[in-house]
Short mmCIF file of C-alpha atoms and ligand atoms in Angstrom, two decimals:
data_model
loop_
_atom_site.label_atom_id
_atom_site.label_comp_id
_atom_site.label_asym_id
_atom_site.label_seq_id
_atom_site.Cartn_x
_atom_site.Cartn_y
_atom_site.Cartn_z
CA MET A 238 -27.34 -14.38 93.69
CA PRO A 239 -25.11 -13.40 90.74
CA ASN A 240 -26.32 -10.26 88.98
CA PRO A 241 -27.41 -11.32 85.47
CA PHE A 242 -27.10 -7.89 83.83
CA LYS A 243 -24.01 -6.93 81.83
CA PRO A 244 -23.41 -3.18 81.80
CA THR A 245 -20.01 -3.41 80.17
CA ALA A 246 -18.93 -2.27 76.70
CA GLY A 247 -18.80 -5.15 74.26
CA LYS A 248 -20.26 -7.66 76.71
CA MET A 249 -23.08 -9.82 75.41
CA PRO A 250 -26.32 -9.00 77.29
CA PRO A 251 -28.41 -11.82 78.83
CA ILE A 252 -31.00 -11.16 76.11
CA LEU A 253 -30.15 -9.30 72.92
CA ILE A 254 -33.35 -7.30 72.69
CA GLY A 255 -34.96 -6.08 69.49
CA ARG A 256 -32.29 -6.99 66.95
CA GLN A 257 -33.71 -10.13 65.38
CA SER A 258 -34.44 -8.54 62.00
CA ILE A 259 -30.77 -7.64 61.54
CA ILE A 260 -29.71 -11.16 62.44
CA ASP A 261 -32.23 -12.58 59.96
CA ASP A 262 -31.00 -10.23 57.25
CA PHE A 263 -27.47 -11.39 57.76
CA LYS A 264 -28.39 -15.09 57.87
CA GLU A 265 -30.27 -14.69 54.64
CA GLY A 266 -27.22 -13.07 53.09
CA LEU A 267 -25.07 -16.05 54.00
CA GLU A 268 -27.61 -18.59 52.79
CA ASN A 269 -28.47 -16.93 49.51
CA GLY A 270 -25.17 -17.49 47.77
CA ALA A 271 -22.74 -15.18 46.04
CA GLY A 272 -23.99 -11.68 45.45
CA ALA A 273 -26.61 -11.64 48.23
CA PRO A 274 -27.03 -8.17 49.71
CA GLY A 275 -26.64 -9.06 53.43
CA ARG A 276 -23.02 -10.00 52.80
CA LEU A 277 -21.93 -6.39 52.93
CA MET A 278 -23.41 -4.71 55.96
CA LEU A 279 -22.85 -1.46 57.79
CA ILE A 280 -24.11 -1.09 61.35
CA THR A 281 -24.17 2.42 62.77
CA GLY A 282 -25.16 3.83 66.12
CA GLN A 283 -23.93 6.06 68.91
CA ARG A 284 -21.93 4.67 71.82
CA GLY A 285 -23.78 2.09 73.85
CA TYR A 286 -26.32 1.18 71.18
CA GLY A 287 -24.90 -2.32 70.87
CA LYS A 288 -22.72 -2.24 67.76
CA THR A 289 -19.97 -4.40 69.21
CA VAL A 290 -22.32 -7.04 70.56
CA MET A 291 -24.11 -7.13 67.20
CA LEU A 292 -20.80 -7.96 65.54
CA THR A 293 -20.22 -10.69 68.12
CA GLU A 294 -23.68 -12.11 67.52
CA LEU A 295 -23.35 -12.05 63.72
CA GLY A 296 -19.95 -13.70 64.09
CA ARG A 297 -21.60 -16.44 66.10
CA VAL A 298 -24.32 -16.88 63.51
CA ALA A 299 -21.68 -17.19 60.80
CA LYS A 300 -19.67 -19.75 62.74
CA ASP A 301 -22.78 -21.83 63.31
CA ALA A 302 -23.35 -21.75 59.56
CA GLY A 303 -19.86 -23.15 58.97
CA TRP A 304 -18.13 -19.92 57.99
CA GLU A 305 -14.79 -18.72 59.24
CA VAL A 306 -14.89 -15.46 61.19
CA ILE A 307 -12.14 -12.87 61.42
CA SER A 308 -12.84 -10.01 63.83
CA GLU A 309 -10.86 -6.81 63.92
CA THR A 310 -11.09 -3.38 65.43
CA ALA A 311 -10.02 -0.68 63.04
CA SER A 312 -6.76 1.02 63.93
CA GLU A 313 -3.32 1.43 62.42
CA GLY A 314 -2.26 -1.72 60.55
CA MET A 315 -5.74 -3.23 60.26
CA CYS A 316 -5.26 -4.87 56.85
CA ASP A 317 -1.98 -6.29 57.94
CA ARG A 318 -3.61 -7.91 60.95
CA LEU A 319 -6.46 -9.22 58.82
CA ALA A 320 -4.00 -10.89 56.50
CA SER A 321 -1.95 -12.27 59.39
CA ALA A 322 -5.07 -13.80 60.93
CA LEU A 323 -5.64 -15.78 57.73
CA VAL A 324 -2.12 -16.92 57.02
CA ARG A 325 -1.39 -20.60 57.60
CA PRO A 326 1.96 -22.36 57.74
CA GLY A 327 2.86 -23.67 54.32
CA MET A 328 1.10 -20.90 52.44
CA LYS A 329 3.13 -19.31 49.71
CA LEU A 330 2.92 -15.59 49.11
CA ARG A 331 4.71 -14.25 46.03
CA GLY A 332 6.53 -17.54 45.99
CA VAL A 333 7.84 -17.03 49.51
CA ASN A 334 7.04 -19.72 52.04
CA VAL A 335 5.13 -18.32 54.96
CA GLN A 336 6.38 -18.89 58.43
CA PRO A 337 3.73 -17.74 60.88
CA SER A 338 6.35 -16.25 63.17
CA ILE A 339 7.34 -13.73 60.51
CA GLY A 340 3.78 -12.69 59.78
CA VAL A 341 2.58 -10.96 56.68
CA SER A 342 4.53 -7.74 57.17
CA GLY A 343 7.68 -9.81 57.52
CA ILE A 344 7.06 -11.45 54.18
CA LEU A 345 6.26 -8.17 52.53
CA ASN A 346 9.37 -6.71 54.07
CA ALA A 347 11.53 -9.54 52.85
CA SER A 348 10.11 -9.74 49.35
CA LEU A 349 9.89 -6.01 48.82
CA GLY A 350 13.19 -5.12 50.39
CA GLY A 351 11.82 -3.42 53.46
CA ALA A 352 10.21 -0.53 51.63
CA SER A 353 7.09 0.83 53.25
CA PHE A 354 4.09 -0.80 51.63
CA SER A 355 1.79 0.96 49.27
CA VAL A 356 -1.94 0.55 49.52
CA ASP A 357 -1.85 -1.57 46.37
CA GLN A 358 0.70 -3.97 47.78
CA VAL A 359 -1.26 -4.43 50.97
CA ALA A 360 -4.45 -5.05 48.99
CA LEU A 361 -2.69 -7.51 46.72
CA THR A 362 -1.33 -9.47 49.66
CA LEU A 363 -4.65 -9.54 51.45
CA ARG A 364 -6.34 -10.71 48.25
CA GLU A 365 -3.80 -13.49 47.84
CA VAL A 366 -4.20 -14.68 51.42
CA VAL A 367 -7.99 -14.56 51.27
CA ASN A 368 -8.09 -16.47 47.99
CA GLN A 369 -5.78 -19.16 49.34
CA ARG A 370 -7.92 -19.60 52.43
CA LEU A 371 -11.13 -19.71 50.43
CA ALA A 372 -9.72 -22.41 48.19
CA LYS A 373 -9.49 -24.69 51.22
CA MET A 374 -13.05 -24.11 52.38
CA PRO A 375 -16.10 -26.33 51.80
CA ARG A 376 -18.38 -25.42 48.92
CA GLY A 377 -20.68 -22.48 49.52
CA LYS A 378 -18.86 -21.42 52.68
CA GLY A 379 -16.45 -18.59 53.18
CA ILE A 380 -15.02 -15.95 55.46
CA VAL A 381 -16.85 -13.29 57.40
CA PHE A 382 -14.90 -10.21 58.41
CA THR A 383 -16.26 -8.06 61.20
CA ILE A 384 -14.66 -4.64 61.52
CA ASP A 385 -15.51 -2.66 64.64
CA GLU A 386 -14.96 1.09 65.08
CA ALA A 387 -14.65 1.47 61.31
CA GLN A 388 -14.83 5.26 61.66
CA ALA A 389 -11.32 5.09 63.15
CA ALA A 390 -9.79 3.22 60.22
CA SER A 391 -7.15 5.05 58.26
CA MET A 392 -8.14 5.97 54.75
CA ALA A 393 -5.29 3.81 53.44
CA ASP A 394 -6.60 0.75 55.27
CA MET A 395 -10.16 1.33 54.09
CA VAL A 396 -9.05 1.78 50.50
CA ALA A 397 -6.94 -1.38 50.65
CA LEU A 398 -9.85 -3.28 52.14
CA ALA A 399 -12.30 -1.93 49.57
CA THR A 400 -9.96 -2.94 46.76
CA THR A 401 -9.53 -6.38 48.25
CA ILE A 402 -13.26 -6.94 48.67
CA GLN A 403 -13.95 -6.00 45.08
CA HIS A 404 -11.19 -8.21 43.73
CA VAL A 405 -11.98 -11.22 45.87
CA ILE A 406 -15.63 -11.08 44.87
CA ARG A 407 -14.63 -10.85 41.22
CA ASP A 408 -12.07 -13.67 41.53
CA GLU A 409 -14.71 -15.91 43.00
CA ASP A 410 -17.25 -14.85 40.42
CA MET A 411 -14.95 -16.02 37.65
CA ARG A 412 -14.75 -19.54 39.04
CA ASP A 413 -16.68 -21.94 36.93
CA VAL A 414 -19.08 -23.27 39.58
CA SER A 415 -22.68 -22.49 40.43
CA ASP A 416 -23.40 -19.47 42.64
CA SER A 417 -24.46 -21.66 45.55
CA ASP A 418 -21.15 -23.56 45.39
CA LYS A 419 -18.99 -20.47 45.20
CA HIS A 420 -17.01 -19.48 48.21
CA GLY A 421 -18.08 -16.25 49.75
CA VAL A 422 -16.80 -13.34 51.69
CA ALA A 423 -18.97 -11.20 53.89
CA PHE A 424 -18.07 -7.95 55.59
CA VAL A 425 -19.82 -6.34 58.52
CA PHE A 426 -18.65 -2.89 59.54
CA ALA A 427 -19.70 -1.10 62.72
CA ALA A 428 -19.18 2.62 63.14
CA LEU A 429 -20.36 5.81 64.78
CA PRO A 430 -22.93 7.52 62.55
CA SER A 431 -21.31 10.87 61.78
CA LEU A 432 -17.75 9.88 61.06
CA MET A 433 -18.96 7.19 58.76
CA ASP A 434 -20.69 9.86 56.71
CA GLU A 435 -17.28 11.37 56.08
CA LEU A 436 -15.77 8.06 55.01
CA LEU A 437 -18.73 7.34 52.76
CA HIS A 438 -18.08 10.52 50.82
CA GLU A 439 -14.75 9.22 49.61
CA ARG A 440 -15.09 8.06 46.04
CA VAL A 441 -13.13 4.85 46.55
CA LEU A 442 -15.52 3.79 49.25
CA THR A 443 -18.68 3.97 47.17
CA PHE A 444 -19.01 0.22 47.58
CA LEU A 445 -19.83 0.84 51.23
CA ARG A 446 -22.70 3.06 50.22
CA ARG A 447 -24.22 0.08 48.49
CA SER A 448 -24.02 -1.98 51.66
CA VAL A 449 -27.07 -2.95 53.66
CA GLN A 450 -27.18 -0.31 56.37
CA HIS A 451 -28.68 -0.77 59.80
CA ASP A 452 -28.82 2.25 62.02
CA LEU A 453 -29.29 0.82 65.50
CA GLY A 454 -32.12 2.49 67.32
CA LEU A 455 -33.62 2.47 70.78
CA VAL A 456 -35.37 -0.73 71.79
CA ALA A 457 -39.18 -0.65 72.19
CA TYR A 458 -40.43 -0.54 75.82
CA PRO A 459 -42.61 -3.66 75.63
CA ASP A 460 -39.60 -5.69 74.48
CA VAL A 461 -37.46 -4.22 77.25
CA ARG A 462 -40.15 -4.93 79.83
CA SER A 463 -40.54 -8.57 78.89
CA ALA A 464 -36.77 -9.03 78.77
CA TYR A 465 -36.50 -7.56 82.29
CA ILE A 466 -39.15 -9.94 83.55
CA GLU A 467 -37.49 -12.93 81.96
CA VAL A 468 -33.93 -12.11 83.04
CA VAL A 469 -34.85 -11.16 86.62
CA ARG A 470 -37.03 -14.21 87.20
CA GLU A 471 -34.54 -16.54 85.62
CA GLY A 472 -31.84 -15.00 87.81
CA GLY A 473 -33.84 -15.86 90.91
CA LEU A 474 -35.56 -12.62 91.99
CA ALA A 475 -39.18 -11.60 91.58
CA ILE A 476 -40.48 -8.56 89.69
CA ASP A 477 -44.02 -7.68 88.74
CA SER A 478 -45.00 -6.38 85.39
CA GLU A 479 -45.64 -2.74 86.44
CA VAL A 480 -42.24 -2.49 88.05
CA ALA A 481 -40.64 -3.97 84.93
CA GLU A 482 -42.51 -1.35 82.92
CA LEU A 483 -41.09 1.41 85.10
CA ALA A 484 -37.62 -0.01 84.64
CA ALA A 485 -38.10 -0.09 80.87
CA GLU A 486 -39.08 3.57 80.93
CA ALA A 487 -36.11 4.40 83.13
CA SER A 488 -33.83 2.87 80.52
CA ASP A 489 -35.32 4.89 77.63
CA GLY A 490 -34.82 1.72 75.62
CA TYR A 491 -31.16 2.72 75.31
CA PRO A 492 -29.29 -0.60 75.17
CA TYR A 493 -26.47 0.34 77.53
CA MET A 494 -28.96 1.92 79.97
CA ILE A 495 -31.04 -1.27 79.85
CA GLN A 496 -28.12 -3.17 81.33
CA LEU A 497 -27.17 -0.39 83.76
CA VAL A 498 -30.68 0.06 85.16
CA GLY A 499 -31.11 -3.71 85.36
CA TYR A 500 -27.83 -4.14 87.16
CA TYR A 501 -28.40 -1.43 89.74
CA MET A 502 -32.06 -2.18 90.44
CA TRP A 503 -31.02 -5.78 91.08
CA ARG A 504 -28.31 -4.57 93.41
CA ALA A 505 -30.66 -2.21 95.25
CA ALA A 506 -33.02 -5.10 95.97
CA GLU A 507 -30.17 -7.25 97.22
CA VAL A 508 -28.88 -4.48 99.46
CA ARG A 509 -32.35 -4.36 101.05
CA GLY A 510 -32.15 -8.10 101.48
CA SER A 511 -35.26 -8.44 99.34
CA LYS A 512 -36.17 -11.28 97.00
CA GLU A 513 -38.24 -8.89 94.91
CA ILE A 514 -37.31 -5.85 92.86
CA GLU A 515 -39.70 -3.02 93.72
CA GLU A 516 -40.39 0.51 92.53
CA ALA A 517 -37.86 2.04 94.95
CA ASP A 518 -35.15 -0.22 93.56
CA VAL A 519 -35.87 1.00 90.03
CA ILE A 520 -35.60 4.62 91.19
CA GLN A 521 -32.33 3.93 92.99
CA GLY A 522 -31.15 1.83 90.04
CA LYS A 523 -31.73 4.62 87.56
CA LYS A 524 -29.87 7.11 89.77
CA ASP A 525 -26.83 4.85 90.02
CA ALA A 526 -27.05 4.01 86.33
CA LEU A 527 -26.95 7.65 85.27
CA VAL A 528 -23.63 8.24 87.00
CA LEU A 529 -22.00 5.58 84.87
CA PHE A 530 -23.93 6.59 81.77
CA ASP A 531 -22.61 10.15 82.06
CA ASP A 532 -19.04 8.88 82.23
CA ALA A 533 -19.30 6.26 79.53
CA VAL A 534 -21.61 7.93 77.01
CA CYS A 535 -22.28 11.63 77.62
CA ALA A 536 -18.72 12.67 78.47
CA PRO A 537 -17.00 11.08 75.45
CA LEU A 538 -19.82 12.26 73.19
CA PHE A 539 -19.53 15.86 74.37
CA ASP A 540 -15.73 15.82 74.49
CA GLY A 541 -15.64 14.50 70.93
CA LEU A 542 -17.45 17.57 69.60
CA THR A 543 -15.65 20.55 68.13
CA ALA A 544 -15.53 23.80 70.13
CA ALA A 545 -18.24 25.31 67.92
CA GLN A 546 -20.47 22.26 68.26
CA LYS A 547 -20.07 22.41 72.04
CA LEU A 548 -21.12 26.04 72.05
CA PHE A 549 -24.20 25.13 70.02
CA VAL A 550 -25.08 22.19 72.27
CA LYS A 551 -24.76 24.35 75.39
CA ALA A 552 -27.07 26.93 73.87
CA VAL A 553 -29.65 24.24 73.08
CA ALA A 554 -29.34 22.69 76.54
CA LYS A 555 -29.90 25.97 78.36
CA GLU A 556 -33.63 25.49 78.87
CA ALA A 557 -33.92 21.77 78.22
CA PRO A 558 -36.14 19.81 78.30
CA GLN A 559 -37.78 22.81 76.61
CA PRO A 560 -36.74 22.85 72.95
CA ALA A 561 -34.69 25.85 71.85
CA LYS A 562 -35.69 28.34 69.18
CA VAL A 563 -33.17 28.40 66.37
CA SER A 564 -33.26 32.21 66.45
CA GLU A 565 -32.56 32.16 70.19
CA ILE A 566 -29.49 29.95 69.75
CA ALA A 567 -27.79 32.63 67.69
CA ASN A 568 -28.35 35.08 70.55
CA ARG A 569 -27.19 32.75 73.26
CA ALA A 570 -24.04 31.80 71.35
CA HIS A 571 -23.42 35.32 70.00
CA ARG A 572 -23.14 33.94 66.49
CA SER A 573 -24.76 34.58 63.11
CA ALA A 574 -27.74 32.79 61.64
CA SER A 575 -25.54 31.07 59.08
CA TRP A 576 -23.29 29.79 61.88
CA VAL A 577 -26.38 28.33 63.54
CA SER A 578 -27.59 26.60 60.42
CA LYS A 579 -24.15 25.15 59.73
CA TYR A 580 -23.76 23.58 63.16
CA ARG A 581 -27.39 22.61 63.40
CA ALA A 582 -26.88 20.51 60.27
CA SER A 583 -23.63 18.98 61.48
CA LEU A 584 -25.12 18.02 64.84
CA ILE A 585 -28.25 16.55 63.30
CA LYS A 586 -26.00 14.35 61.21
CA GLU A 587 -24.19 13.32 64.36
CA ARG A 588 -27.55 12.40 66.00
CA VAL A 589 -26.90 14.83 68.80
CA VAL A 590 -29.57 17.36 67.88
CA GLU A 591 -32.98 16.92 66.30
CA SER A 592 -35.72 19.13 65.01
CA ALA A 593 -38.53 19.72 67.51
CA GLY A 594 -40.96 21.36 65.13
CA TYR A 595 -40.71 24.43 62.94
CA GLY A 596 -37.74 26.59 63.99
CA LEU A 597 -37.11 24.49 67.08
CA VAL A 598 -34.35 22.07 68.04
CA ARG A 599 -33.60 19.89 71.02
CA LEU A 600 -30.86 17.51 72.05
CA SER A 601 -31.68 14.02 70.88
CA ALA A 602 -28.83 12.16 72.57
CA SER A 603 -30.18 10.62 75.79
CA HIS A 604 -29.41 12.54 78.99
CA LEU A 605 -26.98 14.83 77.19
CA ALA A 606 -28.96 17.92 78.23
CA GLU A 607 -28.74 17.07 81.96
CA TYR A 608 -25.08 16.27 81.53
CA VAL A 609 -24.30 19.56 79.82
CA GLN A 610 -26.33 21.50 82.40
CA SER A 611 -24.37 19.79 85.17
CA LEU A 612 -21.12 21.08 83.69
CA ARG A 613 -21.96 24.60 84.68
N1 ADP B 222 -29.94 -5.36 71.95
C1 ADP B 222 -29.51 -5.22 73.22
N2 ADP B 222 -30.31 -5.57 74.27
C2 ADP B 222 -29.88 -5.42 75.52
N3 ADP B 222 -28.67 -4.96 75.87
C3 ADP B 222 -27.82 -4.60 74.90
C4 ADP B 222 -28.21 -4.71 73.52
N4 ADP B 222 -27.19 -4.28 72.75
C5 ADP B 222 -26.21 -3.92 73.60
N5 ADP B 222 -26.57 -4.12 74.89
C6 ADP B 222 -25.74 -3.77 76.06
O1 ADP B 222 -25.35 -2.41 75.89
C7 ADP B 222 -23.99 -2.20 76.26
C8 ADP B 222 -23.21 -1.60 75.12
O2 ADP B 222 -23.06 -2.51 74.05
P1 ADP B 222 -21.88 -2.34 72.99
O3 ADP B 222 -22.01 -3.41 71.99
O4 ADP B 222 -20.59 -2.23 73.71
O5 ADP B 222 -22.25 -0.92 72.33
P2 ADP B 222 -21.42 -0.06 71.28
O6 ADP B 222 -20.39 -0.96 70.66
O7 ADP B 222 -22.43 0.44 70.29
O8 ADP B 222 -20.83 1.08 72.05
C9 ADP B 222 -23.48 -3.56 76.74
O9 ADP B 222 -23.59 -3.58 78.16
C10 ADP B 222 -24.44 -4.56 76.13
O10 ADP B 222 -24.59 -5.71 76.94
MG1 MG B 223 -18.32 -0.85 70.62
#
């Protein structure tokens, strides 16, 4: 029987659990005409919380509603690729006829004499392309841009995009038609929590601070349990409700773990030649799941920290799951109290550490403590 679970980055799960309110928010934004809040959205969350699949789902919603969808992952040349994705043969940019084979950079190169492009030029080009595409769209419809890994965007790209968004919205606003007939643009950004904080501090990006922000959280156990029951039974195996409950607990409600535990408990049952997933399969499933979780989530999270943050995290992990006294961390790390408060704050922002009562902290990132302890 094919395993119905999808423990792979960016892969749509069999059931997208616990995210309906975000989808509704976004739908409302599209339906409510120009200026609706859901048209500028920022989705944050650590690795494996389901940012990429949310973007996919919102893209699908937008397509169903008759909008065009352009999806990009932020990296060098993002704005250029966004513009290229919108260019159509026959479009004229700065009076130059577009040939798709040349692409947008080619046109810029030709018309600007090959100079490297300033942020303003890129923004101007993107604005021109977007406006030309919008002009061809049915009334009230528009373009949705989804930008994944926005924390990795270069400042130049983000500034160009911000400028474009503001201009396109204004251009459309000036058209003499009713708000519901105006063409729209919507932007959904997905990013890691901490790095986004840095971007948001840039003055030019204040518009992003006004976006509707959804910080993806863990999924509630009852929702996970019923999804397990539905997916397993639909897939052709049996599971009773207590076992599904155990599996939900084993996953912590962490979206990536939900798929991992599901996948490996299914496999454990099949290896036994059983038609039913039982408690032992959940236990085995969780064990197998954690190996992959360490590699895919804990390792990149820990490796991405600065040396000082790592030292702090190790000190907190020493007696986990017991929380650590803030005063004790200074001792363990051989650092001053002000050092501790600095890195405590930075790691709280990064959702790696959380307060565990007065003067106490613990690691909040799932399974990070076990991972860090295993490093020694
Ligand atoms: N709401 C959800 N319910 C169940 N599984 C989910 C959910 N969101 C994501 N997943 C699963 O979690 C894993 C990670 O999703 P992904 O979108 O790649 O996360 P991120 O982009 O935040 O790192 C995938 O296997 C995906 O199928
Ligand atoms: Mg992703």
